[in-house]
CSV table of N, CA and C in Angstrom, one decimal:
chain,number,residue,atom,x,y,z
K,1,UNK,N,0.8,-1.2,0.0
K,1,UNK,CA,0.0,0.0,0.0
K,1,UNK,C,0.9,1.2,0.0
K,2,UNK,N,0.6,2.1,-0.4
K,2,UNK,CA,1.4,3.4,-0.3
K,2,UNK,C,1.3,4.2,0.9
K,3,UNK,N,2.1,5.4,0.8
K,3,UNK,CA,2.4,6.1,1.8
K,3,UNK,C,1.2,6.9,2.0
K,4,UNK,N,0.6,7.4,1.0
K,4,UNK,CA,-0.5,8.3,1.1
K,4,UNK,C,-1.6,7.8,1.8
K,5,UNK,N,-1.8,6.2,1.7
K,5,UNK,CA,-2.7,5.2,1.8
K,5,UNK,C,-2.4,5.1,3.3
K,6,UNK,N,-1.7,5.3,3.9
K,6,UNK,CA,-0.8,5.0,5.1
K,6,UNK,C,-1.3,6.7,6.0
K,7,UNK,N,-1.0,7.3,5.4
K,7,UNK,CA,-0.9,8.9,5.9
K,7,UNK,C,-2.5,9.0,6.2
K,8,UNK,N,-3.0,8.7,5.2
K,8,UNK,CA,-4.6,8.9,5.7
K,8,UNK,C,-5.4,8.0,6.9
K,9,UNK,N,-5.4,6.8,6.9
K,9,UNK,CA,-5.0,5.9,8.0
K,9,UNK,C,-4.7,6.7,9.5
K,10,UNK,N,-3.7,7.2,9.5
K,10,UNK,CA,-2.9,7.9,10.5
K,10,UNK,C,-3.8,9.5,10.9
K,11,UNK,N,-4.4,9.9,10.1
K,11,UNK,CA,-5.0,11.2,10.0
K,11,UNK,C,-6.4,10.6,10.1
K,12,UNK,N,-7.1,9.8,10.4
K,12,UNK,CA,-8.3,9.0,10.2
K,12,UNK,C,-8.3,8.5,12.1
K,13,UNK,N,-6.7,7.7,12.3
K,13,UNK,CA,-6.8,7.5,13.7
K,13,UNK,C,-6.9,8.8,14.7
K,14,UNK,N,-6.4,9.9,14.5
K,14,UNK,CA,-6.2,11.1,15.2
K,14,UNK,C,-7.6,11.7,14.9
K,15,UNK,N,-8.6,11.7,14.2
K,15,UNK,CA,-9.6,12.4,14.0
K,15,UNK,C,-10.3,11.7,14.7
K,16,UNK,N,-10.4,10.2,15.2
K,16,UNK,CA,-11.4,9.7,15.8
K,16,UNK,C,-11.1,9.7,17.2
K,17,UNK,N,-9.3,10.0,17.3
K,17,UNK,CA,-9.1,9.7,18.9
K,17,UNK,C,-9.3,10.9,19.1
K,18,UNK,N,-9.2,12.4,18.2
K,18,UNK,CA,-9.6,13.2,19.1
K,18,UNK,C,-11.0,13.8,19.2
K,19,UNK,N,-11.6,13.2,18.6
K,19,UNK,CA,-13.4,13.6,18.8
K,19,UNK,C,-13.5,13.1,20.0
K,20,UNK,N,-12.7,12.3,20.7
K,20,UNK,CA,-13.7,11.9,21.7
K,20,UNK,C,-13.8,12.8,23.3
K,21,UNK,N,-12.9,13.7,22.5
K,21,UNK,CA,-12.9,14.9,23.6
K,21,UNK,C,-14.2,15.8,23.5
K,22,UNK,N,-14.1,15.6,22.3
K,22,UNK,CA,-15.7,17.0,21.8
K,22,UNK,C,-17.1,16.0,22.1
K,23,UNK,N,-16.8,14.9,22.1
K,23,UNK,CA,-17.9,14.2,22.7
K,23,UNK,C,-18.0,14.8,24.0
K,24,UNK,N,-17.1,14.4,24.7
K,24,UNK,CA,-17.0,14.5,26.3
K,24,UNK,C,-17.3,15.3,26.6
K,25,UNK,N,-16.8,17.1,26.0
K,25,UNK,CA,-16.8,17.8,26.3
K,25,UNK,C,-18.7,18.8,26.0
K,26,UNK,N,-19.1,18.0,25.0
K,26,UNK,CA,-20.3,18.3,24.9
K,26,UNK,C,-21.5,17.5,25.9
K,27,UNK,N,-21.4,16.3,26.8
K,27,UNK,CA,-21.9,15.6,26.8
K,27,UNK,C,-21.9,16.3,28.3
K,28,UNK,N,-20.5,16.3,28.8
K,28,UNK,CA,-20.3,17.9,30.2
K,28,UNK,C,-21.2,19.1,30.3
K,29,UNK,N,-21.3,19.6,28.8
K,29,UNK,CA,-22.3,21.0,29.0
K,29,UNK,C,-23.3,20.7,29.2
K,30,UNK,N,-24.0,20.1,28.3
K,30,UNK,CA,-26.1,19.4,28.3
K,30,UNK,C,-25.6,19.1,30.1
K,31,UNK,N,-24.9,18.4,30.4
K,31,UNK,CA,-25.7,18.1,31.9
K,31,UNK,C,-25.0,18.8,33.0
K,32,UNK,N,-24.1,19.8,32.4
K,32,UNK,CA,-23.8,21.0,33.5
K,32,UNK,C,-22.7,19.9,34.5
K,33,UNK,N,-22.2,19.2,34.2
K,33,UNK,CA,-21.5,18.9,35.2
K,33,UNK,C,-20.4,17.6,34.2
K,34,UNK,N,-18.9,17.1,34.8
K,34,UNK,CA,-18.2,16.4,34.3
K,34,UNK,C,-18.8,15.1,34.0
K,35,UNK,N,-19.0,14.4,32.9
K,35,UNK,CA,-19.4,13.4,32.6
K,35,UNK,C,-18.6,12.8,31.5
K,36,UNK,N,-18.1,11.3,31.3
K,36,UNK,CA,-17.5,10.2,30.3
K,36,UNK,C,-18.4,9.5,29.6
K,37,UNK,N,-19.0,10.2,29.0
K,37,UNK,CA,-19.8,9.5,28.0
K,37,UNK,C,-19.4,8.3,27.3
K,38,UNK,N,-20.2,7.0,27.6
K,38,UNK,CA,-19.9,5.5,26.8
K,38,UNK,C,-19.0,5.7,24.8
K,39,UNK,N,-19.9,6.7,25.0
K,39,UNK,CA,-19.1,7.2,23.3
K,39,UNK,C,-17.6,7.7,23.4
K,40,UNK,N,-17.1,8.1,25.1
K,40,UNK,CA,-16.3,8.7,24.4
K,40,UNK,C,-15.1,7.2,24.6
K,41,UNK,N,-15.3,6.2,25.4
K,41,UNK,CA,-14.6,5.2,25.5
K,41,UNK,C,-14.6,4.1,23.9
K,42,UNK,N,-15.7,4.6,22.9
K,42,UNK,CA,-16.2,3.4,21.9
K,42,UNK,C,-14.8,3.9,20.6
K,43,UNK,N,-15.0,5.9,21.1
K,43,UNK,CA,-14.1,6.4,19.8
K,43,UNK,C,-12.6,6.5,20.2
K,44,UNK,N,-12.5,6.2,21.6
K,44,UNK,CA,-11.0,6.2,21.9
K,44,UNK,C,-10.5,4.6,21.9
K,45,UNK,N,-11.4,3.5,21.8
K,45,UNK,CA,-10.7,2.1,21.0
K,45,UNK,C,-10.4,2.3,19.9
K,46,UNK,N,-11.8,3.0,18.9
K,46,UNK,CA,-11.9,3.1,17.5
K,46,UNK,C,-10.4,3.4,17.1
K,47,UNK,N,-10.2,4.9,17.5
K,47,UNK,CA,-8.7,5.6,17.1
K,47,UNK,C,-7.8,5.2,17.8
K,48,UNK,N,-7.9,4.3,18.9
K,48,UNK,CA,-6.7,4.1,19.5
K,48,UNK,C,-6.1,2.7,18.2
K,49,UNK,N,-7.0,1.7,17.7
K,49,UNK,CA,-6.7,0.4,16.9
K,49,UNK,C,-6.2,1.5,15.6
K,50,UNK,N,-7.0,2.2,14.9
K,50,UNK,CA,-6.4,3.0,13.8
K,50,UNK,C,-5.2,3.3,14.1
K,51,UNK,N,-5.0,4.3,15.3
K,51,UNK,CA,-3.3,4.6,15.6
K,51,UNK,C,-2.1,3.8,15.8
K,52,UNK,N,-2.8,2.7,16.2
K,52,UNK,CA,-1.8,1.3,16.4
K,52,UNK,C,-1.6,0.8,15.1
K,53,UNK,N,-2.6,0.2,14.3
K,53,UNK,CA,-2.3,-0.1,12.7
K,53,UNK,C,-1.2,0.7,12.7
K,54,UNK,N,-1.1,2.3,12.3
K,54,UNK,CA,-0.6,3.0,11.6
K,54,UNK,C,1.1,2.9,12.1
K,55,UNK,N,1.2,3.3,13.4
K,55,UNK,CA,2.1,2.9,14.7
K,55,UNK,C,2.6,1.8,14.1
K,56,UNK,N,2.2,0.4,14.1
K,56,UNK,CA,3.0,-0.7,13.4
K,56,UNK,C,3.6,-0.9,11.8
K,57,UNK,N,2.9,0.3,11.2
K,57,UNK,CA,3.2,0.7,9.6
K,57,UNK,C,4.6,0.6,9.9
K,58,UNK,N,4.1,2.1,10.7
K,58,UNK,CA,5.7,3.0,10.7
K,58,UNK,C,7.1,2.2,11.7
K,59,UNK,N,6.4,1.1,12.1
K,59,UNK,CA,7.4,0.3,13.0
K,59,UNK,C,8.1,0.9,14.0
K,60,UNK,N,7.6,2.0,14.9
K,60,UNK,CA,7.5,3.0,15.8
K,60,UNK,C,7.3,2.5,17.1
K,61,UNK,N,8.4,1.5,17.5
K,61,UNK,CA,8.0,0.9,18.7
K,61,UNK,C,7.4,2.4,19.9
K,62,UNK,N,8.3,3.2,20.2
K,62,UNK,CA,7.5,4.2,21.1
K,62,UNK,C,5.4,4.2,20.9
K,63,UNK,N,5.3,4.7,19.9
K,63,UNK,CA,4.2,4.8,19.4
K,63,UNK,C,3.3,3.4,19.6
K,64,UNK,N,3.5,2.4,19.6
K,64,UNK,CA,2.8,1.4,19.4
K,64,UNK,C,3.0,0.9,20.8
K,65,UNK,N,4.0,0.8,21.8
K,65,UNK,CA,3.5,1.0,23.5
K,65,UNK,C,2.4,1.6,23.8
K,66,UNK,N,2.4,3.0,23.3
K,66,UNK,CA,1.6,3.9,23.9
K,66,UNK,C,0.1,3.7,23.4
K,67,UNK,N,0.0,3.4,22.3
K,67,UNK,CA,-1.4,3.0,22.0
K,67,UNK,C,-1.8,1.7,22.4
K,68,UNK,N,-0.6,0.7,22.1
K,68,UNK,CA,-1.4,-1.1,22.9
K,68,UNK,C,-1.7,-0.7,24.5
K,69,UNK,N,-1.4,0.0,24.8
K,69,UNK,CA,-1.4,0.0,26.7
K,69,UNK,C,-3.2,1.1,26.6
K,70,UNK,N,-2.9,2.2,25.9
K,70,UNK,CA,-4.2,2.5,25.7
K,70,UNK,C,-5.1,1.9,25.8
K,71,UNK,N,-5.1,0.8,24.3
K,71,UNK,CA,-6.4,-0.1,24.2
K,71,UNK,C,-6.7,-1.1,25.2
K,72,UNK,N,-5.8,-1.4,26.0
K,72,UNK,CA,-6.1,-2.4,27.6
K,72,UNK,C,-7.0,-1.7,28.4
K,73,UNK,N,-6.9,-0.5,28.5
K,73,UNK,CA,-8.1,0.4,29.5
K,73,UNK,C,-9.0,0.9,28.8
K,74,UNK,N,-8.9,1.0,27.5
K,74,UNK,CA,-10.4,1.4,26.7
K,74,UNK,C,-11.1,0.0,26.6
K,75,UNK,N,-10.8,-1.2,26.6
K,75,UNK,CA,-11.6,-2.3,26.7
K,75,UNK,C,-12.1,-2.1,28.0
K,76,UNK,N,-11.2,-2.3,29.0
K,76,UNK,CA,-11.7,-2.2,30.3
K,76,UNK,C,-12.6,-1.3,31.2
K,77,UNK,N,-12.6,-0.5,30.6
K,77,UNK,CA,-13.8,0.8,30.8
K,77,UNK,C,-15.2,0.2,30.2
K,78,UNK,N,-14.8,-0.4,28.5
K,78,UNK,CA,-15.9,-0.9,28.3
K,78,UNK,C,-16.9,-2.2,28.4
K,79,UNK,N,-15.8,-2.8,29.3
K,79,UNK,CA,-16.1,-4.2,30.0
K,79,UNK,C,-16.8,-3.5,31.1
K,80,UNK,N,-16.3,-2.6,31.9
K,80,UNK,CA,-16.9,-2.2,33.2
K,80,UNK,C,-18.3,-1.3,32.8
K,81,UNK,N,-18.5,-0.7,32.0
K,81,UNK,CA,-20.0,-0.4,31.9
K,81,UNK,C,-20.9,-1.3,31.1
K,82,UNK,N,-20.5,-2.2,30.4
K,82,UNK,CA,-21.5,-3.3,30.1
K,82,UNK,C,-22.1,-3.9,31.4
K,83,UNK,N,-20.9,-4.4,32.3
K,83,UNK,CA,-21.3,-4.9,33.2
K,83,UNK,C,-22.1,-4.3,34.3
K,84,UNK,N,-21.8,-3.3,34.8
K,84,UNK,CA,-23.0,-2.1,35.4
K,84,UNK,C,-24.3,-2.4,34.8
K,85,UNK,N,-24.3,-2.2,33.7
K,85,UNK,CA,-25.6,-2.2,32.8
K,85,UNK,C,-26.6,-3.4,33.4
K,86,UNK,N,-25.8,-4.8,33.3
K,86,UNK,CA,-26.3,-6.1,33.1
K,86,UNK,C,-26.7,-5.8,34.4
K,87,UNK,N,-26.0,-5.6,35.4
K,87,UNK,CA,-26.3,-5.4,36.9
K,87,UNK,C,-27.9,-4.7,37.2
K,88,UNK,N,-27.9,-3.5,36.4
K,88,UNK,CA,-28.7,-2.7,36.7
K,88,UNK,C,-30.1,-3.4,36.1
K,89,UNK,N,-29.8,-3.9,35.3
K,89,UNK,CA,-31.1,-4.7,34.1
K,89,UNK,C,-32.0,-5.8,35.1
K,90,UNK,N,-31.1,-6.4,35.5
K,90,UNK,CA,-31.2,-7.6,36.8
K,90,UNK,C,-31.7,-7.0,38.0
């Protein structure tokens, strides 16, 4: 694949990891107070796996720590409110 093909990729993972601040940060105003919206943990796997693809393109060990260790707590965030959920359903 080419570089361009590669570059967009990388500009694809940064646009999703960082919406999930304007999630967050909108999801804080509507309810006046600090809140982590389930969206903002769905788009910080989304862009954290795009940024790791890309991270392993470039064979960037730095880069590719820092996003596999990411994706361990964005699963786990989303393990822990599924599970709340089921709790609360019950």
């Amino acid at each position: 694949m080419s570089d361009t093909f590669w570059i967009v990729v990388g500009f694809a993972g940064q646009l999703l990891f960082t919406s999930r601040f304007l999630v967050q940060w909108l999801a804080s105003e509507r309810r006046r107070e600090s809140v982590v919206p389930v969206a903002f943990w769905w788009l910080s796997l989304a862009g954290g796996l795009t940024l790791l693809t890309y991270a392993l393109y470039r064979q960037d060990p730095v880069f590719i720590l820092g996003q596999g260790m990411g994706l361990f707590i964005y699963l786990r965030n989303l393990m822990l409110l599924a599970r709340s959920a089921r709790e609360k359903a019950a």
